[in-house]
Amino acid sequence: MPFLRGRQMKKRAVVLLVGLVGLCALLLIASHSNRAAATEALSRQDDPFAEIARLKRHLVLMKAKGCVEEDDDLPVIFAITPTYARPEQKAELTRLSQTLLLVPSLHWVVVEDADKPTKLVTNLLESSGLSYTHLHAHTPPAQKLKAKDPHWTKPRGVLQRNTALEWLRSDGPLQVAPLDPEGIPKGVVYFADDDNSYSVRLFEEMRNVRGVGVWPVGLVGGLMVERPIAAADGHGVASFNAGYKPERPFPIDMAGFGINLGLLRDHPHAKFLYEVEPGYQESQLLKQLTTREKLEVLAQNCTKVYVWHTRTDKPKMREELQWKDQGRQPSNLGIEV
Protein backbone atom coordinates (compact mmCIF):
# COMPACT_ATOMS: atom_id res chain seq x y z
CA MET A 1 0.00 0.00 0.00
CA PRO A 2 1.12 3.62 -0.58
CA PHE A 3 0.91 4.38 3.16
CA LEU A 4 3.13 1.40 4.10
CA ARG A 5 5.60 2.18 1.33
CA GLY A 6 5.78 5.75 2.65
CA ARG A 7 6.58 4.54 6.17
CA GLN A 8 9.22 2.10 4.86
CA MET A 9 10.84 4.89 2.87
CA LYS A 10 10.92 7.09 5.96
CA LYS A 11 12.51 4.26 7.98
CA ARG A 12 15.11 3.74 5.27
CA ALA A 13 15.81 7.45 5.20
CA VAL A 14 16.26 7.50 8.98
CA VAL A 15 18.59 4.48 8.85
CA LEU A 16 20.56 6.09 6.03
CA LEU A 17 20.81 9.35 7.97
CA VAL A 18 21.99 7.57 11.13
CA GLY A 19 24.54 5.67 9.06
CA LEU A 20 25.83 8.88 7.53
CA VAL A 21 26.12 10.54 10.95
CA GLY A 22 28.02 7.51 12.28
CA LEU A 23 30.34 7.53 9.29
CA CYS A 24 31.03 11.24 9.78
CA ALA A 25 31.76 10.64 13.47
CA LEU A 26 34.21 7.85 12.61
CA LEU A 27 35.94 10.08 10.06
CA LEU A 28 36.23 12.89 12.63
CA ILE A 29 37.68 10.53 15.24
CA ALA A 30 40.17 9.14 12.74
CA SER A 31 41.14 12.65 11.67
CA HIS A 32 41.62 13.72 15.31
CA SER A 33 43.73 10.63 16.02
CA ASN A 34 45.89 11.32 12.99
CA ARG A 35 46.37 14.94 14.06
CA ALA A 36 47.23 13.84 17.61
CA ALA A 37 49.75 11.31 16.29
CA ALA A 38 51.24 13.92 13.97
CA THR A 39 51.42 16.42 16.83
CA GLU A 40 53.12 13.83 19.06
CA ALA A 41 55.58 12.95 16.28
CA LEU A 42 56.30 16.63 15.67
CA SER A 43 56.76 17.16 19.42
CA ARG A 44 59.27 14.33 19.52
CA GLN A 45 61.07 15.78 16.52
CA ASP A 46 61.25 19.18 18.21
CA ASP A 47 62.46 17.70 21.51
CA PRO A 48 64.90 14.86 20.78
CA PHE A 49 66.02 14.60 24.41
CA ALA A 50 62.44 14.00 25.53
CA GLU A 51 62.26 11.24 22.93
CA ILE A 52 65.54 9.74 24.21
CA ALA A 53 64.13 9.77 27.74
CA ARG A 54 60.92 8.12 26.54
CA LEU A 55 62.88 5.43 24.69
CA LYS A 56 65.07 4.80 27.75
CA ARG A 57 62.00 4.32 29.93
CA HIS A 58 60.56 1.97 27.28
CA LEU A 59 63.82 0.01 27.23
CA VAL A 60 63.64 -0.44 31.01
CA LEU A 61 60.09 -1.82 30.67
CA MET A 62 61.13 -4.14 27.84
CA LYS A 63 64.06 -5.42 29.90
CA ALA A 64 61.74 -6.08 32.83
CA LYS A 65 59.54 -8.19 30.53
CA GLY A 66 62.56 -10.10 29.24
CA CYS A 67 62.11 -8.79 25.70
CA VAL A 68 65.51 -7.11 25.48
CA GLU A 69 68.92 -8.53 26.23
CA GLU A 70 71.57 -6.17 27.57
CA ASP A 71 74.98 -6.56 29.17
CA ASP A 72 73.75 -6.76 32.75
CA ASP A 73 77.35 -7.14 33.90
CA LEU A 74 78.34 -3.63 32.74
CA PRO A 75 79.75 -1.62 35.69
CA VAL A 76 77.53 1.32 36.60
CA ILE A 77 78.93 4.84 36.60
CA PHE A 78 77.74 6.73 39.69
CA ALA A 79 77.87 10.42 38.77
CA ILE A 80 77.85 12.56 41.93
CA THR A 81 76.54 16.10 41.47
CA PRO A 82 76.33 18.60 44.35
CA THR A 83 74.01 21.48 43.51
CA TYR A 84 72.56 24.58 45.14
CA ALA A 85 69.78 27.07 44.40
CA ARG A 86 70.76 29.94 42.08
CA PRO A 87 69.27 31.53 38.95
CA GLU A 88 71.26 29.33 36.56
CA GLN A 89 70.74 26.05 38.47
CA LYS A 90 68.08 24.56 36.21
CA ALA A 91 70.02 25.48 33.08
CA GLU A 92 73.17 23.82 34.44
CA LEU A 93 71.37 20.64 35.53
CA THR A 94 69.43 20.42 32.26
CA ARG A 95 72.61 20.61 30.21
CA LEU A 96 74.31 17.97 32.36
CA SER A 97 71.31 15.64 32.40
CA GLN A 98 71.07 15.65 28.62
CA THR A 99 74.72 14.61 28.37
CA LEU A 100 74.21 11.84 30.93
CA LEU A 101 71.20 10.56 28.96
CA LEU A 102 73.62 9.44 26.26
CA VAL A 103 75.64 7.27 28.67
CA PRO A 104 74.51 3.65 29.22
CA SER A 105 74.47 2.12 32.71
CA LEU A 106 74.74 5.39 34.61
CA HIS A 107 73.14 6.35 37.92
CA TRP A 108 72.95 10.05 38.79
CA VAL A 109 73.29 10.94 42.48
CA VAL A 110 72.18 14.55 42.93
CA VAL A 111 72.73 16.13 46.36
CA GLU A 112 71.09 19.48 47.05
CA ASP A 113 72.48 22.01 49.49
CA ALA A 114 69.10 22.39 51.16
CA ASP A 115 67.06 21.43 54.22
CA LYS A 116 64.78 19.34 52.02
CA PRO A 117 64.48 18.43 48.33
CA THR A 118 63.30 21.37 46.23
CA LYS A 119 60.46 21.19 43.75
CA LEU A 120 62.67 22.45 40.91
CA VAL A 121 65.26 19.67 41.23
CA THR A 122 62.60 17.05 41.94
CA ASN A 123 60.72 17.97 38.75
CA LEU A 124 63.89 17.98 36.69
CA LEU A 125 64.97 14.54 37.91
CA GLU A 126 61.52 13.02 37.43
CA SER A 127 61.40 14.18 33.81
CA SER A 128 65.05 13.44 33.02
CA GLY A 129 64.65 9.81 31.96
CA LEU A 130 67.71 8.93 34.05
CA SER A 131 68.22 6.44 36.84
CA TYR A 132 68.83 8.67 39.87
CA THR A 133 68.99 9.12 43.61
CA HIS A 134 67.95 12.48 45.09
CA LEU A 135 69.62 13.47 48.36
CA HIS A 136 70.00 16.69 50.35
CA ALA A 137 72.36 18.10 52.99
CA HIS A 138 72.40 21.68 54.17
CA THR A 139 75.82 23.34 54.49
CA PRO A 140 76.37 24.85 57.99
CA PRO A 141 76.11 28.66 57.89
CA ALA A 142 79.70 29.05 59.11
CA GLN A 143 80.94 27.17 56.03
CA LYS A 144 78.90 29.06 53.45
CA LEU A 145 80.44 31.59 51.10
CA LYS A 146 79.15 35.13 51.50
CA ALA A 147 78.08 37.10 48.44
CA LYS A 148 81.41 38.93 48.01
CA ASP A 149 83.72 36.09 49.11
CA PRO A 150 86.14 34.76 46.46
CA HIS A 151 85.03 31.26 45.48
CA TRP A 152 88.30 29.71 46.68
CA THR A 153 88.10 30.97 50.30
CA LYS A 154 85.81 28.13 51.44
CA PRO A 155 85.37 24.66 49.96
CA ARG A 156 82.01 24.05 48.33
CA GLY A 157 80.13 20.78 48.14
CA VAL A 158 82.01 19.11 51.02
CA LEU A 159 78.96 17.98 52.99
CA GLN A 160 77.04 17.13 49.81
CA ARG A 161 79.82 14.91 48.42
CA ASN A 162 80.22 13.20 51.80
CA THR A 163 76.47 12.56 51.87
CA ALA A 164 76.79 10.88 48.48
CA LEU A 165 79.73 8.79 49.77
CA GLU A 166 77.59 7.60 52.68
CA TRP A 167 74.88 6.52 50.25
CA LEU A 168 77.45 4.71 48.07
CA ARG A 169 78.55 2.70 51.12
CA SER A 170 74.96 1.80 51.98
CA ASP A 171 72.73 -0.81 50.36
CA GLY A 172 71.64 1.73 47.74
CA PRO A 173 74.10 0.66 45.01
CA LEU A 174 73.10 -2.98 45.52
CA GLN A 175 69.75 -2.11 43.93
CA VAL A 176 71.39 -0.41 40.95
CA ALA A 177 74.64 -2.13 39.97
CA PRO A 178 75.52 -5.73 39.05
CA LEU A 179 77.34 -7.68 41.74
CA ASP A 180 80.71 -9.38 41.51
CA PRO A 181 81.16 -12.97 42.81
CA GLU A 182 81.73 -11.59 46.32
CA GLY A 183 78.47 -9.64 46.28
CA ILE A 184 80.13 -6.22 45.83
CA PRO A 185 78.38 -3.80 43.46
CA LYS A 186 80.39 -3.16 40.30
CA GLY A 187 80.77 0.50 39.49
CA VAL A 188 82.88 3.64 39.26
CA VAL A 189 82.34 6.87 41.20
CA TYR A 190 82.79 10.21 39.46
CA PHE A 191 82.28 13.72 40.86
CA ALA A 192 80.40 15.48 38.05
CA ASP A 193 79.89 19.11 39.03
CA ASP A 194 76.94 20.76 37.33
CA ASP A 195 78.91 23.61 35.75
CA ASN A 196 81.51 21.54 33.86
CA SER A 197 81.31 20.38 30.23
CA TYR A 198 81.66 16.66 29.45
CA SER A 199 82.23 14.50 26.40
CA VAL A 200 80.39 11.18 26.52
CA ARG A 201 83.74 9.54 25.72
CA LEU A 202 84.90 10.39 29.23
CA PHE A 203 82.41 8.01 30.81
CA GLU A 204 83.45 5.04 28.69
CA GLU A 205 87.08 5.79 29.58
CA MET A 206 86.39 5.44 33.29
CA ARG A 207 83.94 2.53 33.27
CA ASN A 208 86.48 -0.24 33.92
CA VAL A 209 88.72 1.56 36.41
CA ARG A 210 90.04 -0.98 38.94
CA GLY A 211 91.39 1.50 41.49
CA VAL A 212 91.66 5.21 40.72
CA GLY A 213 91.79 6.39 37.11
CA VAL A 214 93.06 9.82 36.05
CA TRP A 215 92.84 11.98 32.91
CA PRO A 216 93.37 15.58 31.76
CA VAL A 217 91.01 18.46 32.53
CA GLY A 218 90.80 21.45 30.22
CA LEU A 219 90.59 25.14 31.17
CA VAL A 220 91.57 24.80 34.83
CA GLY A 221 94.20 26.09 37.23
CA GLY A 222 95.14 28.96 34.93
CA LEU A 223 96.23 26.54 32.17
CA MET A 224 94.68 25.34 28.93
CA VAL A 225 94.98 21.83 30.36
CA GLU A 226 96.12 20.18 33.58
CA ARG A 227 97.18 16.57 33.18
CA PRO A 228 99.05 13.74 34.84
CA ILE A 229 102.34 12.66 33.27
CA ALA A 230 102.61 8.89 33.05
CA ALA A 231 105.65 7.19 34.58
CA ALA A 232 108.22 5.98 32.05
CA ASP A 233 107.96 2.41 33.32
CA GLY A 234 104.21 2.41 32.74
CA HIS A 235 103.33 2.20 36.42
CA GLY A 236 101.25 5.11 37.67
CA VAL A 237 101.98 8.83 37.42
CA ALA A 238 105.44 10.39 37.59
CA SER A 239 104.28 14.01 37.90
CA PHE A 240 101.54 16.48 37.08
CA ASN A 241 101.67 19.58 34.88
CA ALA A 242 99.64 21.75 37.26
CA GLY A 243 99.90 25.50 37.55
CA TYR A 244 98.00 25.84 40.82
CA LYS A 245 99.86 24.56 43.89
CA PRO A 246 101.83 21.86 42.06
CA GLU A 247 103.29 20.75 45.42
CA ARG A 248 99.99 19.14 46.41
CA PRO A 249 100.12 15.33 46.85
CA PHE A 250 97.63 15.04 43.97
CA PRO A 251 97.53 18.35 42.04
CA ILE A 252 94.40 17.41 40.15
CA ASP A 253 90.91 18.83 39.63
CA MET A 254 87.77 17.14 41.01
CA ALA A 255 86.77 16.36 37.42
CA GLY A 256 90.05 14.57 36.69
CA PHE A 257 89.62 11.21 38.41
CA GLY A 258 87.24 8.30 38.95
CA ILE A 259 87.23 5.77 41.79
CA ASN A 260 86.27 2.13 41.72
CA LEU A 261 83.21 1.67 43.93
CA GLY A 262 84.66 -1.39 45.64
CA LEU A 263 87.80 0.53 46.61
CA LEU A 264 85.66 3.29 48.09
CA ARG A 265 83.59 0.84 50.08
CA ASP A 266 86.79 -0.82 51.34
CA HIS A 267 87.78 2.52 52.91
CA PRO A 268 84.69 3.50 54.92
CA HIS A 269 86.34 6.50 56.58
CA ALA A 270 87.68 8.16 53.42
CA LYS A 271 85.90 11.48 52.95
CA PHE A 272 86.28 15.21 52.31
CA LEU A 273 87.02 17.66 55.13
CA TYR A 274 86.39 21.35 55.73
CA GLU A 275 89.61 21.70 57.71
CA VAL A 276 92.05 21.54 54.78
CA GLU A 277 94.04 24.13 52.89
CA PRO A 278 92.29 25.59 49.81
CA GLY A 279 92.85 23.38 46.79
CA TYR A 280 93.55 20.23 48.83
CA GLN A 281 90.09 18.61 48.78
CA GLU A 282 91.06 16.18 46.00
CA SER A 283 94.33 15.28 47.71
CA GLN A 284 92.55 14.84 51.04
CA LEU A 285 90.36 12.12 49.56
CA LEU A 286 92.83 10.44 47.21
CA LYS A 287 95.64 10.03 49.73
CA GLN A 288 93.26 7.87 51.79
CA LEU A 289 92.67 5.58 48.80
CA THR A 290 95.78 5.28 46.67
CA THR A 291 99.30 6.46 45.74
CA ARG A 292 100.67 8.08 42.61
CA GLU A 293 102.27 4.78 41.62
CA LYS A 294 98.89 3.03 41.59
CA LEU A 295 97.00 5.59 39.48
CA GLU A 296 95.58 4.31 36.20
CA VAL A 297 96.47 6.66 33.34
CA LEU A 298 93.58 6.93 30.86
CA ALA A 299 92.53 9.09 27.87
CA GLN A 300 95.27 7.81 25.58
CA ASN A 301 98.06 8.22 28.09
CA CYS A 302 96.53 11.51 29.25
CA THR A 303 96.83 13.14 25.82
CA LYS A 304 93.09 13.61 25.19
CA VAL A 305 90.75 16.10 26.90
CA TYR A 306 87.18 14.90 27.50
CA VAL A 307 86.15 17.27 30.32
CA TRP A 308 86.43 21.04 30.69
CA HIS A 309 86.23 23.11 33.87
CA THR A 310 83.81 25.66 32.46
CA ARG A 311 81.93 28.23 34.51
CA THR A 312 78.65 29.95 33.77
CA ASP A 313 78.71 33.70 34.33
CA LYS A 314 76.48 34.81 37.14
CA PRO A 315 73.47 36.39 35.40
CA LYS A 316 72.98 40.10 35.94
CA MET A 317 69.57 40.69 37.52
CA ARG A 318 69.62 44.51 37.63
CA GLU A 319 66.20 45.02 36.04
CA GLU A 320 64.69 42.21 38.10
CA LEU A 321 65.91 43.89 41.29
CA GLN A 322 64.54 47.23 40.10
CA TRP A 323 61.16 45.63 39.53
CA LYS A 324 61.27 44.25 43.05
CA ASP A 325 62.11 47.66 44.51
CA GLN A 326 59.23 49.14 42.54
CA GLY A 327 56.80 46.59 43.94
CA ARG A 328 56.27 44.95 40.56
CA GLN A 329 55.70 41.23 40.12
CA PRO A 330 58.77 39.16 39.22
CA SER A 331 59.23 38.34 35.52
CA ASN A 332 59.11 34.62 36.29
CA LEU A 333 55.88 34.69 38.31
CA GLY A 334 54.37 31.20 37.95
CA ILE A 335 57.19 30.09 35.64
CA GLU A 336 60.01 27.72 36.58
CA VAL A 337 63.25 29.02 35.06
Short mmCIF file of N, CA and C in Angstrom, two decimals, residues 30-44:
data_model
loop_
_atom_site.label_atom_id
_atom_site.label_comp_id
_atom_site.label_asym_id
_atom_site.label_seq_id
_atom_site.Cartn_x
_atom_site.Cartn_y
_atom_site.Cartn_z
N ALA A 30 38.93 9.55 13.41
CA ALA A 30 40.17 9.14 12.74
C ALA A 30 41.04 10.35 12.43
N SER A 31 40.39 11.43 11.99
CA SER A 31 41.14 12.65 11.67
C SER A 31 41.81 13.22 12.91
N HIS A 32 41.06 13.22 14.05
CA HIS A 32 41.62 13.72 15.31
C HIS A 32 42.81 12.87 15.76
N SER A 33 42.65 11.53 15.62
CA SER A 33 43.73 10.63 16.02
C SER A 33 44.97 10.86 15.18
N ASN A 34 44.75 11.07 13.87
CA ASN A 34 45.89 11.32 12.99
C ASN A 34 46.59 12.62 13.34
N ARG A 35 45.78 13.65 13.67
CA ARG A 35 46.37 14.94 14.06
C ARG A 35 47.14 14.80 15.36
N ALA A 36 46.56 14.03 16.33
CA ALA A 36 47.23 13.84 17.61
C ALA A 36 48.55 13.10 17.41
N ALA A 37 48.51 12.06 16.54
CA ALA A 37 49.75 11.31 16.29
C ALA A 37 50.78 12.19 15.61
N ALA A 38 50.31 13.02 14.66
CA ALA A 38 51.24 13.92 13.97
C ALA A 38 51.81 14.94 14.93
N THR A 39 50.95 15.44 15.84
CA THR A 39 51.42 16.42 16.83
C THR A 39 52.45 15.79 17.75
N GLU A 40 52.18 14.53 18.18
CA GLU A 40 53.12 13.83 19.06
C GLU A 40 54.44 13.60 18.34
N ALA A 41 54.36 13.18 17.05
CA ALA A 41 55.58 12.95 16.28
C ALA A 41 56.36 14.25 16.11
N LEU A 42 55.64 15.34 15.83
CA LEU A 42 56.30 16.63 15.67
C LEU A 42 56.93 17.07 16.98
N SER A 43 56.22 16.81 18.11
CA SER A 43 56.76 17.16 19.42
C SER A 43 58.05 16.41 19.68
N ARG A 44 58.05 15.11 19.32
CA ARG A 44 59.27 14.33 19.52
C ARG A 44 60.40 14.84 18.65
#
